[in-house]
Coordinates of N, CA and C in Angstrom, one line a residue:
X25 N 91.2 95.2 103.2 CA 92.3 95.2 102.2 C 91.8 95.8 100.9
X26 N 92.4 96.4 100.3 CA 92.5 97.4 98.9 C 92.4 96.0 98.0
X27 N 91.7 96.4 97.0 CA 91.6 95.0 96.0 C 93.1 95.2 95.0
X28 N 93.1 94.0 95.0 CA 94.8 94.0 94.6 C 94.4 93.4 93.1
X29 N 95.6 93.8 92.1 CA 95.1 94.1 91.0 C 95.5 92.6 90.4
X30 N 95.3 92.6 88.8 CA 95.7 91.3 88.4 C 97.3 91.2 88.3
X31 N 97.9 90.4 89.3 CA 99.3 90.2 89.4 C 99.9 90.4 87.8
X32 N 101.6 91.0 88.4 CA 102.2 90.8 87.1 C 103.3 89.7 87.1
X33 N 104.0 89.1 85.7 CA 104.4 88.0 86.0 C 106.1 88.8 85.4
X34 N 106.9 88.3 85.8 CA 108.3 89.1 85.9 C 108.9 87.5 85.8
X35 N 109.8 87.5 84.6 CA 110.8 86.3 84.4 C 111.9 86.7 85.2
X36 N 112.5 85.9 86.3 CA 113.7 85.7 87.2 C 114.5 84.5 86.2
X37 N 115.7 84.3 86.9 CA 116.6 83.2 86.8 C 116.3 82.4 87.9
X38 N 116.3 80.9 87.4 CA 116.2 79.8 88.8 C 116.7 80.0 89.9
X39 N 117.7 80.3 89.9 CA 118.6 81.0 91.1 C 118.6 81.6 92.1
X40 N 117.5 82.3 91.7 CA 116.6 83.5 92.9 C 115.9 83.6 93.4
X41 N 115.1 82.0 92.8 CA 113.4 81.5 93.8 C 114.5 81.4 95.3
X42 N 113.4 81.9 96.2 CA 112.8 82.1 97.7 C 111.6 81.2 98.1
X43 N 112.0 80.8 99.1 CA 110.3 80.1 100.2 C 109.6 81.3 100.3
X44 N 108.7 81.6 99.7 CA 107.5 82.8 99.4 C 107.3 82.8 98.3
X45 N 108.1 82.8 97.2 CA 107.7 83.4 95.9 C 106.9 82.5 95.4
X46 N 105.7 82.8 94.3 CA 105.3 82.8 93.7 C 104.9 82.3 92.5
X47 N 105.4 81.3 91.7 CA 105.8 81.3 90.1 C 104.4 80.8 89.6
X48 N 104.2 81.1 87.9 CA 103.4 80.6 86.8 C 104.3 78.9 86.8
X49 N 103.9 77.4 86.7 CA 104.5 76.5 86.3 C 103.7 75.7 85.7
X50 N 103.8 75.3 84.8 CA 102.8 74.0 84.5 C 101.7 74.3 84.0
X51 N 101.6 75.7 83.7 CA 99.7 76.0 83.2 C 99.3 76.4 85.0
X52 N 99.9 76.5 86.2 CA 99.2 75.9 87.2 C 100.3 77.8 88.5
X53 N 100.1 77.4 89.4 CA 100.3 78.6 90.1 C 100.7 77.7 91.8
X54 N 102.3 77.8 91.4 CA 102.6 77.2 93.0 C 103.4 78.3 94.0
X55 N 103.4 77.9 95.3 CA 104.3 78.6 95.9 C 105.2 77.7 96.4
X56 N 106.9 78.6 96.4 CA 108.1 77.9 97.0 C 108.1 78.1 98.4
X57 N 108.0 76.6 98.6 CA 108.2 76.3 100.1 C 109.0 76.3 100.6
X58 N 110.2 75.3 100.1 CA 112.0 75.2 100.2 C 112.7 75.2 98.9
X59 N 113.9 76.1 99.0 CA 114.9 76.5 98.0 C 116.0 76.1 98.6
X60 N 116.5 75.3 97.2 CA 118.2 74.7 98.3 C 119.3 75.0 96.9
X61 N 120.2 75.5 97.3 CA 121.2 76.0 95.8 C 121.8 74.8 95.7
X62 N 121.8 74.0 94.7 CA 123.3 73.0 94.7 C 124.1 73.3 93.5
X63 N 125.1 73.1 93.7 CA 126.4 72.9 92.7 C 127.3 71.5 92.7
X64 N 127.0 70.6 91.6 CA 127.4 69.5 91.6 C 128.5 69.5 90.7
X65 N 129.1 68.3 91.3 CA 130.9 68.7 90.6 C 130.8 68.8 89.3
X66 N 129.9 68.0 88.1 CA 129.8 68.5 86.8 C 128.7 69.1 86.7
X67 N 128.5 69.7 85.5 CA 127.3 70.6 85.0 C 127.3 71.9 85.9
X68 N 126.3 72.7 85.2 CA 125.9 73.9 85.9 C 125.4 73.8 87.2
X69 N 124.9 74.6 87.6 CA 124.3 75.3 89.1 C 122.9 75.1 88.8
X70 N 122.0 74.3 90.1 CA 120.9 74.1 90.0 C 120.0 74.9 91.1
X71 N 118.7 74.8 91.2 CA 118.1 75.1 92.4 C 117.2 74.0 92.7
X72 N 117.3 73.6 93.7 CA 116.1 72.8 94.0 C 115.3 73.0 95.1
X73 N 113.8 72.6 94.4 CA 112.6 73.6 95.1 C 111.6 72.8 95.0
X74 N 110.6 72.9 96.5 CA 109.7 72.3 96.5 C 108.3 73.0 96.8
X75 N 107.7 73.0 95.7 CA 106.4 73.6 95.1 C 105.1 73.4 96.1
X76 N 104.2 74.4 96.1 CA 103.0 73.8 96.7 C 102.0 74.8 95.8
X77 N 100.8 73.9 95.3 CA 100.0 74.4 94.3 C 98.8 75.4 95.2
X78 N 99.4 76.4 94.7 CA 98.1 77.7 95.9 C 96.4 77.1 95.7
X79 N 96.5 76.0 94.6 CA 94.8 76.0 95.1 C 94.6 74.9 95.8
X80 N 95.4 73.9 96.2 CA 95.4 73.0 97.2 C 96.3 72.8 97.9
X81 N 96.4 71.5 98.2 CA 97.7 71.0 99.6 C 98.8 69.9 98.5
X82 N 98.6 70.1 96.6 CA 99.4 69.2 96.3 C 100.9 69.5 96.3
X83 N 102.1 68.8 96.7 CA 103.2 69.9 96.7 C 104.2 68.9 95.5
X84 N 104.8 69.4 95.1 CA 106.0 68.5 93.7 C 107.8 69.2 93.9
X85 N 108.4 68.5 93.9 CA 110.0 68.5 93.5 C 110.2 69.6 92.3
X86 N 111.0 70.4 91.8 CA 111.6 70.2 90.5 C 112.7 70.8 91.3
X87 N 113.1 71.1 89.8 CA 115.3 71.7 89.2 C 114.9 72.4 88.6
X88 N 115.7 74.2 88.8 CA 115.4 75.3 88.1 C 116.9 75.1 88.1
X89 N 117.8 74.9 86.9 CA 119.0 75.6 86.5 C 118.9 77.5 86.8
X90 N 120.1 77.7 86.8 CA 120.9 78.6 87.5 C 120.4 79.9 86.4
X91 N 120.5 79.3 85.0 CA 120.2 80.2 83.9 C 118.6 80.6 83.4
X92 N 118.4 79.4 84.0 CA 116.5 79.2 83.2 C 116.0 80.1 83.7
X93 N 115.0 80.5 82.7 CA 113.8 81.5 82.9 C 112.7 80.8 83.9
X94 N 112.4 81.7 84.8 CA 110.7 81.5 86.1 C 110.1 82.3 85.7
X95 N 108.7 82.3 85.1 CA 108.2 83.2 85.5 C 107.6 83.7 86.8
X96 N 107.5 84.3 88.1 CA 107.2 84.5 88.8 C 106.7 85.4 89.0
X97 N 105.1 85.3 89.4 CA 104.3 86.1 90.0 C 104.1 87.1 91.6
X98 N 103.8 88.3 90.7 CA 103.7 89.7 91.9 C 102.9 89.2 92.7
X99 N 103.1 89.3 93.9 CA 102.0 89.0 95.2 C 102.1 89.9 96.1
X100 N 100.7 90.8 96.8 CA 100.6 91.3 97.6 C 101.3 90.9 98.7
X101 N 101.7 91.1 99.9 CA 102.0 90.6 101.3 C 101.7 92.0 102.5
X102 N 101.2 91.2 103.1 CA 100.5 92.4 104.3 C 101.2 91.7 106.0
X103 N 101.1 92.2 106.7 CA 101.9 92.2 107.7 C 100.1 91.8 109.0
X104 N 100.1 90.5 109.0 CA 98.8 90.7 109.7 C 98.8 89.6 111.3
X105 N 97.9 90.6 112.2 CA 98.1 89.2 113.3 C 97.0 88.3 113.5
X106 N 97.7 87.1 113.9 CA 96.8 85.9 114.2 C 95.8 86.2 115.4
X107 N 94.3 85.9 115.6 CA 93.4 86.2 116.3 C 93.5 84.7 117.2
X108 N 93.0 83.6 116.3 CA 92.6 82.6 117.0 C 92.3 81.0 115.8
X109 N 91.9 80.1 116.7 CA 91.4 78.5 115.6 C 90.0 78.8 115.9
X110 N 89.4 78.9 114.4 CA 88.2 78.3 114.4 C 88.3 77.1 113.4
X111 N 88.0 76.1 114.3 CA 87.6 74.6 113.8 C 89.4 74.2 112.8
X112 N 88.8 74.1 111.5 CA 90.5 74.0 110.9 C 91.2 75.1 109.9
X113 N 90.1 76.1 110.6 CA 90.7 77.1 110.2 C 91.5 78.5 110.9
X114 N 92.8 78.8 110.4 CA 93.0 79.8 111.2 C 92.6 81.3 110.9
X115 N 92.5 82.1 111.8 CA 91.5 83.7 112.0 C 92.7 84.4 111.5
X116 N 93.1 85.4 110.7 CA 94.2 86.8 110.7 C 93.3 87.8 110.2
X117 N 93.9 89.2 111.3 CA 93.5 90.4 110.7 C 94.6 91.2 110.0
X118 N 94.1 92.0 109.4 CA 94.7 93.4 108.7 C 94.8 94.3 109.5
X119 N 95.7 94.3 110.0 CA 96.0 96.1 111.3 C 95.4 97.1 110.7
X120 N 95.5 97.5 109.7 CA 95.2 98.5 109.0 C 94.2 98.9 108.5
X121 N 93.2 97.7 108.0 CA 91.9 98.3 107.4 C 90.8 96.8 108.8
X122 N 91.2 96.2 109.6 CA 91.5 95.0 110.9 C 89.7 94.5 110.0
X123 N 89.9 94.2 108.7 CA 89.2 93.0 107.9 C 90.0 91.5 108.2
X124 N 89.2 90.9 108.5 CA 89.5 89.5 109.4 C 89.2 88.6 108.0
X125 N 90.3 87.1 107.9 CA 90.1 85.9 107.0 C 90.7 84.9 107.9
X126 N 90.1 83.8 106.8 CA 90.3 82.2 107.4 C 91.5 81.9 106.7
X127 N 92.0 81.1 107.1 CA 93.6 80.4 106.2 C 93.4 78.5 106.5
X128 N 93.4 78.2 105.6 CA 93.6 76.2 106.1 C 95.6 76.2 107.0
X129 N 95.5 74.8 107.4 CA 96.9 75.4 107.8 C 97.4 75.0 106.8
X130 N 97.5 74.2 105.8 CA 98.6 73.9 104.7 C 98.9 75.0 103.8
X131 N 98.6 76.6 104.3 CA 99.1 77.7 103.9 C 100.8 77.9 104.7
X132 N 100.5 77.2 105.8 CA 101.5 77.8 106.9 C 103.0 77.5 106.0
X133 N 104.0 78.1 106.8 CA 105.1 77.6 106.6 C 105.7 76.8 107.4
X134 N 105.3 77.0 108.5 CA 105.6 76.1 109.9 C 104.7 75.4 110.6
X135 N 104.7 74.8 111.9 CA 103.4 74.3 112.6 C 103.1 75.2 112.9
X136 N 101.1 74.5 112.8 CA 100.0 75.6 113.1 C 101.0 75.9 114.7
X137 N 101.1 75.0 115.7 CA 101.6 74.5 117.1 C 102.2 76.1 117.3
X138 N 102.8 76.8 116.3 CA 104.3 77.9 117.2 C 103.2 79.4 116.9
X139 N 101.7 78.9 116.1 CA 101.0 80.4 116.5 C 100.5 80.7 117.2
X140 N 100.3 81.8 118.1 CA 99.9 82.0 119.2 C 99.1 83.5 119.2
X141 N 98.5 84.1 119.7 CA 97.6 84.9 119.4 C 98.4 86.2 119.6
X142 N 97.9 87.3 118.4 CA 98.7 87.9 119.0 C 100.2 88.3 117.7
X143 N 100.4 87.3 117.7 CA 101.7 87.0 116.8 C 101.4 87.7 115.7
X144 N 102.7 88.2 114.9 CA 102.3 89.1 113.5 C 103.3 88.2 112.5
X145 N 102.3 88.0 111.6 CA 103.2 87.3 110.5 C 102.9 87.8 109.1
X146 N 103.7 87.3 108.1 CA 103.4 88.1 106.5 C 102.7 87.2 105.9
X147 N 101.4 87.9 105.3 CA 100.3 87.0 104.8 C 100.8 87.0 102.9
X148 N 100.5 86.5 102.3 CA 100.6 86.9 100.7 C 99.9 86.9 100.3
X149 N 98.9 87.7 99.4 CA 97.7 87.5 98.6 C 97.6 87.5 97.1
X150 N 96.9 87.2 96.3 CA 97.2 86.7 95.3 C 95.2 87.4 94.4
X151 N 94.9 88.2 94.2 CA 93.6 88.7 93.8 C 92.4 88.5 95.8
X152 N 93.5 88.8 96.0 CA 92.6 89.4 97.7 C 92.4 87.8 98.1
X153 N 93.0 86.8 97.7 CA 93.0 85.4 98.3 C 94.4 85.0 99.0
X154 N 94.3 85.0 100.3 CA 95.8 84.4 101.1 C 96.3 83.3 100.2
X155 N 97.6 83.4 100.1 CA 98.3 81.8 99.2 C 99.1 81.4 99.9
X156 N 99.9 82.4 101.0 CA 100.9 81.8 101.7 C 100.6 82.2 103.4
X157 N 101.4 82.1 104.3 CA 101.4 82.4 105.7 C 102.9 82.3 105.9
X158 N 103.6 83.2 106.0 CA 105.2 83.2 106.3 C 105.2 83.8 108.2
X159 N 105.1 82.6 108.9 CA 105.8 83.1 110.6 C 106.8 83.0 110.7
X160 N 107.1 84.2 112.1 CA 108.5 84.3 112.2 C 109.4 83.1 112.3
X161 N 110.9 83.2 111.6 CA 111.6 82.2 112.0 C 111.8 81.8 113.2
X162 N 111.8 82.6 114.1 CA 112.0 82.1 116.0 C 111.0 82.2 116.7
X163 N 110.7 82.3 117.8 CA 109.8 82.1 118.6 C 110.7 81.9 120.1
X164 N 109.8 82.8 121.3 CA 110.8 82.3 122.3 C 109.5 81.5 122.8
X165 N 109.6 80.6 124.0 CA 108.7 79.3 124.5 C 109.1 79.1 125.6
X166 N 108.5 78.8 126.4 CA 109.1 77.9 127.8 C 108.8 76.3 128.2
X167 N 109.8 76.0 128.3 CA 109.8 74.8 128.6 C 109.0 74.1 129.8
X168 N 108.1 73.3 129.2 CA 107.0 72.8 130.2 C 107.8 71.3 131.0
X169 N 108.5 70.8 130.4 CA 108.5 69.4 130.5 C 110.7 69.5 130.3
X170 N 111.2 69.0 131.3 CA 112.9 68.5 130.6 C 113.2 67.6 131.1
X171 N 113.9 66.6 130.4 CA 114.6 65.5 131.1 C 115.7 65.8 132.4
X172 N 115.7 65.3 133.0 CA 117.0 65.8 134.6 C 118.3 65.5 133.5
X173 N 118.9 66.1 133.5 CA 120.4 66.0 133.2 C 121.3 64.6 133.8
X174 N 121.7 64.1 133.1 CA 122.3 62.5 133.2 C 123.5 63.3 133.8
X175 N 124.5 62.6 134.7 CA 125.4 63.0 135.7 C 127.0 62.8 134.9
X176 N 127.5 64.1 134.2 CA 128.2 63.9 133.9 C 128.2 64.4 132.3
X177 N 127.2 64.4 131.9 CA 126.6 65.0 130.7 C 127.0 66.4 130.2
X178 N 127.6 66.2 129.6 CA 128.3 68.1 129.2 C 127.0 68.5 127.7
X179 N 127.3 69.8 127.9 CA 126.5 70.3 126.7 C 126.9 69.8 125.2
X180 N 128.0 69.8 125.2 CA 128.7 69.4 123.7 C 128.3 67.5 123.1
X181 N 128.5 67.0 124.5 CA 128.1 65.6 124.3 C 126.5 65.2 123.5
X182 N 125.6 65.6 124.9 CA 124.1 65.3 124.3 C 123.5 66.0 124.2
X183 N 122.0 66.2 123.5 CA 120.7 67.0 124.2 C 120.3 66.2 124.8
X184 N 118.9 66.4 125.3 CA 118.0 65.9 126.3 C 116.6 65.9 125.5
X185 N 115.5 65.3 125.9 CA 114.0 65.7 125.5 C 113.4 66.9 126.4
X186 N 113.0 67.8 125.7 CA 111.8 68.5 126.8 C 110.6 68.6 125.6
X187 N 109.5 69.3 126.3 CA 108.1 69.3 125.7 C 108.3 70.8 126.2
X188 N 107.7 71.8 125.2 CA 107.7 73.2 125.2 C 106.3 73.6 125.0
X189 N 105.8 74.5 126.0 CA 104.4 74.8 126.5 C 103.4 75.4 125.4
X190 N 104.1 75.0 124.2 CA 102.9 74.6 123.5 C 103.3 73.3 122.5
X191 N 103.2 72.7 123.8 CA 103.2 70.6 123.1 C 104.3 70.2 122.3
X192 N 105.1 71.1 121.7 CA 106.0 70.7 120.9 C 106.8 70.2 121.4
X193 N 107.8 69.1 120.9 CA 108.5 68.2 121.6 C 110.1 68.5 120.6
X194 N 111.1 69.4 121.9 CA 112.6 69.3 121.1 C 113.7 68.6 122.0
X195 N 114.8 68.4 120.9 CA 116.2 68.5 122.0 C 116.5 69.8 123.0
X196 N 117.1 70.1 123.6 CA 118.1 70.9 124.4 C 119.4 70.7 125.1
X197 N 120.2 71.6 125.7 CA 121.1 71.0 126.4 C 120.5 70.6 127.6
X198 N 122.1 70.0 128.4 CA 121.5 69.3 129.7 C 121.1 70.5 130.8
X199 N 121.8 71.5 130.2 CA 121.4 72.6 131.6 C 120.4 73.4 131.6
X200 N 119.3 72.9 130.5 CA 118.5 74.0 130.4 C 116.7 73.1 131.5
X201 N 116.7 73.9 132.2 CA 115.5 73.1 133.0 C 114.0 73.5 132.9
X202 N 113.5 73.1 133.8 CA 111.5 73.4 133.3 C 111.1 74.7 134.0
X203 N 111.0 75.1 133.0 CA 110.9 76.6 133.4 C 111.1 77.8 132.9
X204 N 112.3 77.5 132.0 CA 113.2 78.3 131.3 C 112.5 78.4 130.1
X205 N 113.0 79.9 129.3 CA 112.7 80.5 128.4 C 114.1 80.0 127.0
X206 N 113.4 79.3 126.2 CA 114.3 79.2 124.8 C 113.8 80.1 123.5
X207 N 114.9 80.1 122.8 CA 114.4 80.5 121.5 C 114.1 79.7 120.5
X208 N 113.1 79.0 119.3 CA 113.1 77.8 118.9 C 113.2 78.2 117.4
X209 N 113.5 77.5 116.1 CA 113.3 77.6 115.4 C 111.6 77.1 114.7
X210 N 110.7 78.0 114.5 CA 109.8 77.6 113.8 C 109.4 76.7 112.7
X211 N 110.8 76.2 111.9 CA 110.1 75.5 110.8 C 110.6 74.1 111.2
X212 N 111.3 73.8 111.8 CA 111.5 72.4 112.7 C 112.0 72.1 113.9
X213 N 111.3 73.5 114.9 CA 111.1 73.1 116.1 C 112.7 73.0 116.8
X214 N 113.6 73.1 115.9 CA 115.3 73.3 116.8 C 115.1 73.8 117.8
X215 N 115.7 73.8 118.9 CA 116.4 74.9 119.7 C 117.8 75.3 119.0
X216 N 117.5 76.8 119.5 CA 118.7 77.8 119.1 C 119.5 77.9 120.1
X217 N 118.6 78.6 121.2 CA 119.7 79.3 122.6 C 118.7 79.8 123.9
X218 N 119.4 79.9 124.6 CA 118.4 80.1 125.9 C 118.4 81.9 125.7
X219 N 117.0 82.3 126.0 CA 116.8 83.5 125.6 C 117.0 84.0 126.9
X220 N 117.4 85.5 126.2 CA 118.2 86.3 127.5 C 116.9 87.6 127.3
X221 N 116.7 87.7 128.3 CA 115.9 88.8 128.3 C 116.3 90.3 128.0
X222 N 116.3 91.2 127.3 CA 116.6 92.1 127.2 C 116.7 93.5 128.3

């Protein structure tokens, strides 16, 4: 990777933080994990965001009003795939210049569990140091493990348990059996839909 220069810091409105970005807070340098807009029946428009400090695993709450100044910092992002685990760390290369780094997983945005080798996800860098790991939102999986469908059980009524072949444990419907190909949501493991092959 090209050495990336000293970020620049760009004042947004609260409004606009994203899970990726970046901001100056506190004297300190966190990244947005989750962004949720609310509008409560009085007062202005809020955002609420939950922080994780890029030089550890500490994460904190706040409220960025709709109008307030963030400053938020420029970050590199490179498009890189995952190799493999060494110990508690994960392996990604650079396609492009294929310079290999380690990531802890409390970079991840999702479970270590939905990476698989191979996979290409968006790294962020911050002076040539990974801060974030953004994997895709979906993932297709096959179901290792499903409960038999209870007799009488419509899709709309229940899900069921199954275990998805890499250990993760979701709902589904009742007609979906062991075997089958789903699409999951990565950041908590939902099922979406039975994937249709193209």
């Amino acid at each position: 990777m090209e050495k990336v220069q000293t970020p620049t810091v760009m004042k947004v409105s609260g409004n606009s933080l994203r899970p990726g970005n970046v901001i100056l807070h506190a004297s300190r340098m966190w990244v947005v994990v989750k962004a949720q807009h609310t509008q409560p029946g009085k007062g202005g428009a809020y955002m609420c965001v939950v922080l994780r400090d890029i030089q550890g695993s500490t994460k904190k709450d706040e409220r960025f009003r709709a109008a307030e100044d963030v400053e938020r910092v420029f970050i590199e992002e490179h498009l890189c795939e995952f190799l493999y685990k060494d110990g508690e760390f994960f392996v990604f290369m650079d396609p492009e210049t294929y310079e290999q780094f380690s990531v802890q997983e409390a970079l991840l945005n999702a479970p270590a569990s939905f990476l698989a080798a191979g996979m290409m996800a968006t790294v962020g860098f911050h002076e040539q140091t990974p801060v974030f790991v953004t994997l895709p939102t979906q993932v297709v999986l096959t179901v290792e493990e499903a409960a038999p469908a209870i007799k009488g059980q419509t899709a709309a009524s229940s899900y069921k348990p199954a275990v998805l072949c890499n250990g993760v444990k979701t709902m589904v419907p009742p007609y979906i059996e062991t075997g089958t190909q789903v699409i999951i949501h990565t950041e908590d493991g939902s099922y979406v839909e039975r994937y249709k092959a193209p």
